[in-house]
Amino acid sequence: MGNFLRILVAVGALLVTAGEAQAQLDNRAFTSPEPGRTKFGKNPSQLAEDADTAASRATPQAGDLRISLNAFTFFKDNEYFNDIVEGYTLFGTQLNPQLVYYPTKELRLEAGVFLWKDFGNPTLRQVRPTYRATWTHGPHQFIFGNIRANLNHGYIEPLFDFERVILKPLEEGLQYRLNSRRVALDVWVDWLKQEYPGSNYQEQIAGGLSSSFRLTRPESPVDVSVPFQFTARHHGGQIDTLHAPIQTLFNYATGVVARVPLHGAVLQAVRLNAYAVAFDDHSFSNYRLPYQTGNGLYLNGTLETRYLDVMLSYWQGHQFYAPLGGPYYQSIASRYGTPGYTDAERRLLLVRLLRDFRISDAAALTVRVEPVYDFNRQLLDFSFGFYLNFRQEWLLGNVGRRARVGQ
């Protein structure tokens, strides 16, 4: 565990000395404090604000006490018929009401409960307490407890599965975020499973960083940036009863991202992304996987229009494996696939039709249709999904002022 954390911190420090971290998909409806303020909504300057909306975005003051609600309803149907990952459906809802308190303007404390209910299952899948402390100082942000998880990291899908927003909604650990005019950085550690003396399982940790360095000025006609992304997953520990060998898996991605505004009434912009990715098993000869190294090429072109985004992606992977990544990109079968099946050379063509529908500032409905063609198997699979995001805060009052008045 010590080596894992030292490597993670070293890579993060290197990048800090080097905009927002780049993913290939526009997931703002899943990550923004106001899901309805996406590019498919009205111009934010033209939106009429009600009292609750204005209060939720007001600059926090020391002593502010708020209540927040994060509600997420999802339906994703994967019509897959291959050995890497077979079809399945995700359908349910997740709620996270929280009490929010600002001891100072820079420190935000949140505590609440997370509820997960799958439709077709009469029992709750998860009931968990949530807690987050966020200290924001200029462009720097330090987060403790339930960190900004899954899609907030901004990874590409081969490294970080989109479905983690459903299947792994909570991450617990530490996070550092930097957002300046040229550099965006997210360094995080998620403590997956705590080990205790005599445990019959290994300690499990995940972590990584996602970064972007902007090469062009804001007034440039083309926005160009260089991303670097890294993930790690570690199974190990010394105090369990298994005495099993450790496993440490690394993934890397870098490339170039460009966006060209078109300023048309219908055609609004073109985005081009190209990534080289790599897989490396650092388990010190205690290898459990069929491959110890691998690589891939990931190319994306997106046409942003007034009505929807149309995205074309090409994936070519050689013995590639990412334990946190989307299962369709892997060369090793997922838990939804045929056990023991491998496909050393993967060549895929993906088409995505993406649209966010604004309901209000606090709510958005996202619709996605994603066919994928496997060149090796000459097989066409597809998935489609509907996602309803609602996030809002209400100001209850200022505890600090009341305390001072009563003194």
Short mmCIF file of C-alpha atoms in Angstrom, two decimals:
data_model
loop_
_atom_site.label_atom_id
_atom_site.label_comp_id
_atom_site.label_asym_id
_atom_site.label_seq_id
_atom_site.Cartn_x
_atom_site.Cartn_y
_atom_site.Cartn_z
CA MET A 1 0.00 0.00 0.00
CA GLY A 2 2.84 2.41 0.79
CA ASN A 3 4.42 2.02 -2.68
CA PHE A 4 1.02 2.52 -4.32
CA LEU A 5 0.44 5.85 -2.56
CA ARG A 6 3.99 7.07 -3.18
CA ILE A 7 3.66 6.43 -6.93
CA LEU A 8 0.30 8.20 -7.04
CA VAL A 9 1.56 11.27 -5.17
CA ALA A 10 4.72 11.47 -7.28
CA VAL A 11 2.86 11.44 -10.58
CA GLY A 12 0.40 14.04 -9.27
CA ALA A 13 3.21 16.34 -8.15
CA LEU A 14 4.87 16.04 -11.57
CA LEU A 15 1.71 17.16 -13.34
CA VAL A 16 1.10 20.13 -11.05
CA THR A 17 4.44 21.55 -12.13
CA ALA A 18 3.37 21.06 -15.76
CA GLY A 19 -9.07 24.21 -18.16
CA GLU A 20 -11.02 21.18 -16.82
CA ALA A 21 -9.79 17.58 -17.06
CA GLN A 22 -10.97 16.13 -20.35
CA ALA A 23 -13.27 13.19 -20.95
CA GLN A 24 -14.43 12.34 -24.44
CA LEU A 25 -18.14 12.67 -23.56
CA ASP A 26 -20.05 15.72 -22.38
CA ASN A 27 -21.25 14.51 -18.97
CA ARG A 28 -22.11 17.90 -17.46
CA ALA A 29 -25.69 16.86 -16.77
CA PHE A 30 -24.27 14.20 -14.40
CA THR A 31 -21.68 16.41 -12.69
CA SER A 32 -22.86 20.03 -12.74
CA PRO A 33 -24.50 21.50 -9.62
CA GLU A 34 -27.28 22.57 -11.98
CA PRO A 35 -27.93 19.77 -14.50
CA GLY A 36 -30.36 21.90 -16.53
CA ARG A 37 -27.74 24.50 -17.38
CA THR A 38 -26.14 22.47 -20.16
CA LYS A 39 -25.47 23.48 -23.74
CA PHE A 40 -28.88 22.15 -24.84
CA GLY A 41 -30.66 24.40 -22.36
CA LYS A 42 -31.35 28.06 -22.93
CA ASN A 43 -28.62 30.66 -22.72
CA PRO A 44 -27.93 31.02 -18.97
CA SER A 45 -28.13 34.81 -19.26
CA GLN A 46 -31.70 34.47 -20.53
CA LEU A 47 -32.93 32.19 -17.78
CA ALA A 48 -35.32 33.61 -15.22
CA GLU A 49 -34.23 32.63 -11.72
CA ASP A 50 -36.59 31.72 -8.96
CA ALA A 51 -35.69 32.30 -5.32
CA ASP A 52 -34.52 28.73 -4.72
CA THR A 53 -32.26 28.74 -7.78
CA ALA A 54 -30.71 32.07 -6.84
CA ALA A 55 -30.15 30.90 -3.27
CA SER A 56 -28.50 27.67 -4.36
CA ARG A 57 -25.91 29.57 -6.42
CA ALA A 58 -25.39 32.47 -4.00
CA THR A 59 -21.87 32.88 -2.64
CA PRO A 60 -21.78 30.96 0.66
CA GLN A 61 -21.30 32.90 3.87
CA ALA A 62 -19.78 31.69 7.12
CA GLY A 63 -22.57 30.15 9.18
CA ASP A 64 -24.82 29.23 6.22
CA LEU A 65 -26.98 26.16 6.85
CA ARG A 66 -28.50 24.47 3.79
CA ILE A 67 -30.28 21.32 2.77
CA SER A 68 -29.45 19.61 -0.52
CA LEU A 69 -30.96 16.80 -2.57
CA ASN A 70 -29.25 14.76 -5.27
CA ALA A 71 -31.73 12.48 -7.06
CA PHE A 72 -30.71 10.21 -9.94
CA THR A 73 -33.01 7.85 -11.87
CA PHE A 74 -31.42 5.63 -14.50
CA PHE A 75 -32.36 3.17 -17.21
CA LYS A 76 -29.61 1.61 -19.36
CA ASP A 77 -30.29 -1.36 -21.60
CA ASN A 78 -27.20 -3.10 -23.01
CA GLU A 79 -28.15 -5.36 -25.91
CA TYR A 80 -24.78 -7.10 -26.10
CA PHE A 81 -24.23 -10.57 -27.59
CA ASN A 82 -20.50 -11.22 -27.25
CA ASP A 83 -18.16 -13.12 -24.94
CA ILE A 84 -16.42 -10.06 -23.49
CA VAL A 85 -19.64 -8.64 -22.05
CA GLU A 86 -23.16 -9.98 -22.49
CA GLY A 87 -26.34 -7.94 -22.28
CA TYR A 88 -27.89 -6.68 -19.05
CA THR A 89 -30.16 -3.86 -17.87
CA LEU A 90 -29.69 -1.27 -15.12
CA PHE A 91 -32.93 0.32 -13.89
CA GLY A 92 -33.48 2.13 -10.62
CA THR A 93 -33.09 5.30 -8.60
CA GLN A 94 -30.64 6.80 -6.10
CA LEU A 95 -31.25 9.54 -3.53
CA ASN A 96 -28.80 11.49 -1.41
CA PRO A 97 -30.37 14.14 0.88
CA GLN A 98 -27.78 16.06 2.88
CA LEU A 99 -27.41 18.82 5.46
CA VAL A 100 -24.79 21.39 4.43
CA TYR A 101 -22.96 23.76 6.79
CA TYR A 102 -20.29 26.40 6.14
CA PRO A 103 -18.16 27.03 9.26
CA THR A 104 -16.24 29.48 7.05
CA LYS A 105 -16.72 30.67 3.47
CA GLU A 106 -14.00 28.27 2.28
CA LEU A 107 -15.01 25.17 4.26
CA ARG A 108 -18.12 23.19 3.31
CA LEU A 109 -19.33 20.27 5.45
CA GLU A 110 -21.97 17.84 4.13
CA ALA A 111 -23.61 14.91 5.92
CA GLY A 112 -26.54 12.76 4.84
CA VAL A 113 -27.70 9.34 3.72
CA PHE A 114 -27.43 7.55 0.38
CA LEU A 115 -30.30 5.31 -0.76
CA TRP A 116 -30.20 3.00 -3.79
CA LYS A 117 -33.28 1.16 -5.03
CA ASP A 118 -33.25 -1.06 -8.12
CA PHE A 119 -36.62 -1.39 -9.80
CA GLY A 120 -37.92 -4.96 -9.70
CA ASN A 121 -36.24 -5.52 -6.33
CA PRO A 122 -38.42 -4.88 -3.24
CA THR A 123 -35.42 -4.20 -0.98
CA LEU A 124 -32.96 -1.34 -0.97
CA ARG A 125 -29.64 -2.23 -2.55
CA GLN A 126 -27.67 0.23 -0.43
CA VAL A 127 -28.26 2.44 2.59
CA ARG A 128 -25.05 4.29 3.51
CA PRO A 129 -24.10 7.42 5.44
CA THR A 130 -22.34 10.13 3.46
CA TYR A 131 -19.94 12.78 4.68
CA ARG A 132 -17.76 15.24 2.81
CA ALA A 133 -15.49 18.08 3.91
CA THR A 134 -14.42 20.42 1.13
CA TRP A 135 -11.86 23.18 1.62
CA THR A 136 -11.62 25.56 -1.34
CA HIS A 137 -8.75 28.02 -1.49
CA GLY A 138 -8.50 29.93 -4.75
CA PRO A 139 -8.09 27.41 -7.60
CA HIS A 140 -7.26 24.63 -5.12
CA GLN A 141 -9.77 22.25 -3.58
CA PHE A 142 -9.15 19.56 -0.95
CA ILE A 143 -11.88 16.97 -0.34
CA PHE A 144 -12.08 14.43 2.51
CA GLY A 145 -14.64 11.64 2.93
CA ASN A 146 -17.00 11.03 0.03
CA ILE A 147 -14.96 12.53 -2.79
CA ARG A 148 -16.29 13.85 -6.12
CA ALA A 149 -16.69 10.46 -7.75
CA ASN A 150 -16.89 8.63 -11.09
CA LEU A 151 -17.71 11.01 -13.97
CA ASN A 152 -16.41 14.01 -12.00
CA HIS A 153 -12.86 12.71 -12.63
CA GLY A 154 -13.20 13.28 -16.38
CA TYR A 155 -11.65 10.04 -17.64
CA ILE A 156 -12.08 8.47 -21.06
CA GLU A 157 -14.25 5.34 -21.10
CA PRO A 158 -11.51 2.74 -21.76
CA LEU A 159 -9.96 3.78 -18.42
CA PHE A 160 -13.11 4.56 -16.43
CA ASP A 161 -16.50 3.01 -17.14
CA PHE A 162 -19.46 5.38 -17.58
CA GLU A 163 -21.63 2.88 -15.68
CA ARG A 164 -19.69 3.57 -12.49
CA VAL A 165 -22.01 6.56 -12.06
CA ILE A 166 -24.67 3.87 -11.43
CA LEU A 167 -22.75 0.89 -10.06
CA LYS A 168 -20.11 2.73 -7.96
CA PRO A 169 -21.80 6.02 -7.04
CA LEU A 170 -19.80 6.58 -3.84
CA GLU A 171 -16.04 6.86 -3.50
CA GLU A 172 -14.44 7.33 -0.07
CA GLY A 173 -11.00 8.75 0.52
CA LEU A 174 -9.01 11.86 -0.37
CA GLN A 175 -9.03 14.18 -3.39
CA TYR A 176 -7.15 17.23 -4.59
CA ARG A 177 -8.49 19.34 -7.47
CA LEU A 178 -6.86 22.24 -9.28
CA ASN A 179 -8.69 24.37 -11.83
CA SER A 180 -6.74 27.30 -13.27
CA ARG A 181 -6.86 29.02 -16.66
CA ARG A 182 -4.44 26.52 -18.22
CA VAL A 183 -4.22 23.52 -15.91
CA ALA A 184 -6.92 21.24 -14.55
CA LEU A 185 -5.97 18.40 -12.24
CA ASP A 186 -7.85 15.78 -10.20
CA VAL A 187 -5.80 13.50 -7.93
CA TRP A 188 -7.76 11.02 -5.84
CA VAL A 189 -7.65 7.88 -3.69
CA ASP A 190 -10.70 5.67 -3.16
CA TRP A 191 -10.39 3.22 -0.25
CA LEU A 192 -12.43 0.33 -1.64
CA LYS A 193 -12.11 -2.19 1.18
CA GLN A 194 -10.61 -1.75 4.63
CA GLU A 195 -8.54 -4.62 6.04
CA TYR A 196 -8.45 -5.54 9.74
CA PRO A 197 -6.30 -8.02 11.70
CA GLY A 198 -7.43 -11.53 10.83
CA SER A 199 -9.51 -10.49 7.81
CA ASN A 200 -10.07 -13.24 5.24
CA TYR A 201 -9.82 -10.76 2.36
CA GLN A 202 -7.24 -8.35 0.98
CA GLU A 203 -7.11 -4.59 1.31
CA GLN A 204 -8.37 -2.91 -1.87
CA ILE A 205 -7.50 0.60 -3.05
CA ALA A 206 -8.08 2.54 -6.27
CA GLY A 207 -6.78 5.91 -7.27
CA GLY A 208 -5.39 8.03 -10.02
CA LEU A 209 -5.29 11.41 -11.64
CA SER A 210 -6.91 13.13 -14.56
CA SER A 211 -5.38 16.28 -15.98
CA SER A 212 -5.49 18.68 -18.89
CA PHE A 213 -3.04 21.36 -20.00
CA ARG A 214 -4.49 24.01 -22.31
CA LEU A 215 -2.14 25.06 -25.11
CA THR A 216 -4.22 27.87 -26.62
CA ARG A 217 -5.47 31.17 -25.28
CA PRO A 218 -9.19 31.70 -24.53
CA GLU A 219 -9.55 34.00 -27.55
CA SER A 220 -7.98 31.48 -29.94
CA PRO A 221 -10.29 30.22 -32.75
CA VAL A 222 -9.34 26.64 -31.81
CA ASP A 223 -9.19 25.28 -28.28
CA VAL A 224 -6.34 22.74 -27.99
CA SER A 225 -5.30 20.87 -24.85
CA VAL A 226 -3.13 17.92 -23.88
CA PRO A 227 -4.66 15.45 -21.39
CA PHE A 228 -2.84 12.97 -19.20
CA GLN A 229 -4.75 10.32 -17.28
CA PHE A 230 -3.65 7.62 -14.87
CA THR A 231 -5.51 5.01 -12.83
CA ALA A 232 -4.31 2.36 -10.40
CA ARG A 233 -5.94 -0.48 -8.53
CA HIS A 234 -4.22 -2.35 -5.73
CA HIS A 235 -5.08 -5.54 -3.82
CA GLY A 236 -2.72 -6.33 -0.94
CA GLY A 237 -2.10 -5.90 2.76
CA GLN A 238 -0.11 -7.70 5.44
CA ILE A 239 -2.58 -8.47 8.26
CA ASP A 240 -5.13 -10.71 6.51
CA THR A 241 -5.23 -14.50 6.74
CA LEU A 242 -5.05 -15.11 2.98
CA HIS A 243 -1.33 -14.39 2.49
CA ALA A 244 -2.16 -13.99 -1.18
CA PRO A 245 0.21 -12.17 -3.54
CA ILE A 246 -0.41 -8.49 -4.14
CA GLN A 247 -1.86 -7.20 -7.38
CA THR A 248 -1.21 -3.68 -8.67
CA LEU A 249 -2.54 -2.63 -12.08
CA PHE A 250 -1.77 0.68 -13.82
CA ASN A 251 -3.41 2.36 -16.80
CA TYR A 252 -2.27 5.48 -18.65
CA ALA A 253 -3.69 7.68 -21.39
CA THR A 254 -2.45 10.80 -23.16
CA GLY A 255 -3.10 12.52 -26.45
CA VAL A 256 -4.57 15.72 -27.82
CA VAL A 257 -8.02 17.33 -27.63
CA ALA A 258 -9.24 20.04 -30.01
CA ARG A 259 -12.52 21.92 -30.31
CA VAL A 260 -13.41 24.21 -33.21
CA PRO A 261 -16.48 26.48 -32.75
CA LEU A 262 -18.59 26.78 -35.90
CA HIS A 263 -20.93 29.55 -34.71
CA GLY A 264 -23.78 28.23 -36.84
CA ALA A 265 -27.47 28.21 -36.02
CA VAL A 266 -27.48 24.40 -36.21
CA LEU A 267 -23.83 23.30 -36.41
CA GLN A 268 -22.14 24.65 -33.29
CA ALA A 269 -18.74 22.98 -32.92
CA VAL A 270 -16.49 20.06 -33.87
CA ARG A 271 -14.45 18.16 -31.27
CA LEU A 272 -11.54 15.86 -32.13
CA ASN A 273 -9.87 13.66 -29.51
CA ALA A 274 -7.00 11.19 -29.97
CA TYR A 275 -5.59 9.10 -27.13
CA ALA A 276 -2.85 6.53 -26.76
CA VAL A 277 -3.55 4.24 -23.79
CA ALA A 278 -1.51 1.62 -21.97
CA PHE A 279 -1.91 -1.17 -19.43
CA ASP A 280 0.84 -2.38 -17.08
CA ASP A 281 0.68 -5.09 -14.41
CA HIS A 282 3.04 -4.13 -11.55
CA SER A 283 2.39 -7.21 -9.41
CA PHE A 284 6.08 -8.16 -9.09
CA SER A 285 5.86 -11.49 -10.96
CA ASN A 286 2.73 -12.55 -9.04
CA TYR A 287 0.65 -12.30 -12.17
CA ARG A 288 -2.98 -13.44 -12.15
CA LEU A 289 -4.06 -12.07 -15.54
CA PRO A 290 -3.38 -13.55 -19.00
CA TYR A 291 -1.63 -10.32 -20.09
CA GLN A 292 0.97 -8.24 -18.26
CA THR A 293 1.14 -5.30 -20.70
CA GLY A 294 -1.14 -3.87 -23.33
CA ASN A 295 -1.94 -0.76 -25.30
CA GLY A 296 -4.64 0.86 -27.36
CA LEU A 297 -5.60 3.67 -29.70
CA TYR A 298 -8.78 5.66 -29.09
CA LEU A 299 -10.02 8.19 -31.66
CA ASN A 300 -13.13 10.37 -31.33
CA GLY A 301 -14.86 12.89 -33.52
CA THR A 302 -17.95 14.79 -32.31
CA LEU A 303 -20.27 17.11 -34.17
CA GLU A 304 -22.10 19.43 -31.77
CA THR A 305 -25.41 20.61 -33.15
CA ARG A 306 -28.35 22.59 -31.85
CA TYR A 307 -30.37 19.40 -31.46
CA LEU A 308 -27.92 16.70 -30.32
CA ASP A 309 -24.30 15.59 -30.33
CA VAL A 310 -23.25 12.97 -32.88
CA MET A 311 -20.06 11.16 -31.95
CA LEU A 312 -17.98 8.62 -33.89
CA SER A 313 -15.32 6.60 -32.04
CA TYR A 314 -12.73 4.02 -33.07
CA TRP A 315 -10.99 1.71 -30.61
CA GLN A 316 -8.07 -0.58 -31.34
CA GLY A 317 -6.74 -2.46 -28.34
CA HIS A 318 -3.87 -4.95 -27.99
CA GLN A 319 -4.03 -7.10 -24.86
CA PHE A 320 -5.58 -4.14 -23.09
CA TYR A 321 -7.12 -4.39 -19.65
CA ALA A 322 -8.33 -1.64 -17.30
CA PRO A 323 -10.01 -2.88 -14.09
CA LEU A 324 -11.96 0.39 -13.76
CA GLY A 325 -12.65 0.80 -17.48
CA GLY A 326 -15.63 0.13 -19.71
CA PRO A 327 -15.98 -3.64 -20.22
CA TYR A 328 -16.49 -3.47 -23.99
CA TYR A 329 -12.96 -2.10 -24.55
CA GLN A 330 -11.19 -4.88 -22.64
CA SER A 331 -9.31 -7.91 -23.97
CA ILE A 332 -10.38 -9.94 -20.91
CA ALA A 333 -14.00 -10.93 -20.31
CA SER A 334 -15.86 -8.95 -17.65
CA ARG A 335 -18.07 -10.42 -14.94
CA TYR A 336 -20.92 -10.13 -17.46
CA GLY A 337 -18.96 -12.11 -20.07
CA THR A 338 -17.81 -15.69 -20.63
CA PRO A 339 -15.41 -16.69 -17.80
CA GLY A 340 -11.83 -17.10 -19.03
CA TYR A 341 -12.51 -15.65 -22.49
CA THR A 342 -9.89 -13.33 -24.00
CA ASP A 343 -9.60 -11.36 -27.23
CA ALA A 344 -6.06 -10.05 -27.62
CA GLU A 345 -6.88 -7.76 -30.54
CA ARG A 346 -10.00 -5.59 -30.25
CA ARG A 347 -11.24 -3.33 -33.06
CA LEU A 348 -14.46 -1.44 -32.46
CA LEU A 349 -16.46 1.32 -34.14
CA LEU A 350 -18.92 3.21 -31.94
CA VAL A 351 -21.61 5.73 -32.88
CA ARG A 352 -23.24 7.83 -30.18
CA LEU A 353 -26.31 10.02 -30.35
CA LEU A 354 -26.44 12.21 -27.23
CA ARG A 355 -29.01 14.73 -26.04
CA ASP A 356 -29.73 16.54 -22.76
CA PHE A 357 -33.24 17.93 -22.28
CA ARG A 358 -33.52 20.82 -19.84
CA ILE A 359 -36.45 20.50 -17.43
CA SER A 360 -35.36 23.27 -15.07
CA ASP A 361 -32.05 24.63 -13.80
CA ALA A 362 -32.03 21.82 -11.26
CA ALA A 363 -33.16 18.96 -13.54
CA ALA A 364 -32.21 17.44 -16.89
CA LEU A 365 -33.16 14.33 -18.84
CA THR A 366 -30.32 12.71 -20.79
CA VAL A 367 -30.98 10.33 -23.69
CA ARG A 368 -28.21 8.27 -25.31
CA VAL A 369 -28.24 5.72 -28.14
CA GLU A 370 -24.93 3.90 -28.71
CA PRO A 371 -24.50 1.19 -31.37
CA VAL A 372 -21.09 -0.51 -31.50
CA TYR A 373 -19.60 -2.72 -34.24
CA ASP A 374 -16.99 -5.40 -33.47
CA PHE A 375 -14.81 -5.84 -36.58
CA ASN A 376 -13.30 -9.13 -35.39
CA ARG A 377 -16.62 -10.81 -34.70
CA GLN A 378 -18.49 -8.85 -37.41
CA LEU A 379 -21.08 -8.22 -34.73
CA LEU A 380 -23.34 -5.20 -34.15
CA ASP A 381 -24.40 -4.56 -30.55
CA PHE A 382 -26.09 -1.49 -29.10
CA SER A 383 -27.18 0.18 -25.89
CA PHE A 384 -29.55 2.98 -25.04
CA GLY A 385 -30.29 4.86 -21.87
CA PHE A 386 -32.44 7.48 -20.15
CA TYR A 387 -31.11 9.37 -17.13
CA LEU A 388 -32.89 11.92 -14.95
CA ASN A 389 -30.63 14.11 -12.82
CA PHE A 390 -31.95 16.48 -10.14
CA ARG A 391 -29.68 18.48 -7.85
CA GLN A 392 -30.64 21.50 -5.77
CA GLU A 393 -29.86 23.29 -2.51
CA TRP A 394 -32.11 25.39 -0.29
CA LEU A 395 -30.78 27.95 2.17
CA LEU A 396 -32.30 27.37 5.63
CA GLY A 397 -30.64 30.30 7.31
CA ASN A 398 -27.40 31.53 8.83
CA VAL A 399 -26.52 29.89 12.13
CA GLY A 400 -23.53 32.17 12.66
CA ARG A 401 -25.62 35.33 12.67
CA ARG A 402 -28.12 33.83 15.11
CA ALA A 403 -25.32 32.77 17.45
CA ARG A 404 -23.79 36.24 17.41
CA VAL A 405 -27.15 37.92 18.05
CA GLY A 406 -27.80 35.68 21.06
CA GLN A 407 -24.41 36.30 22.64
#
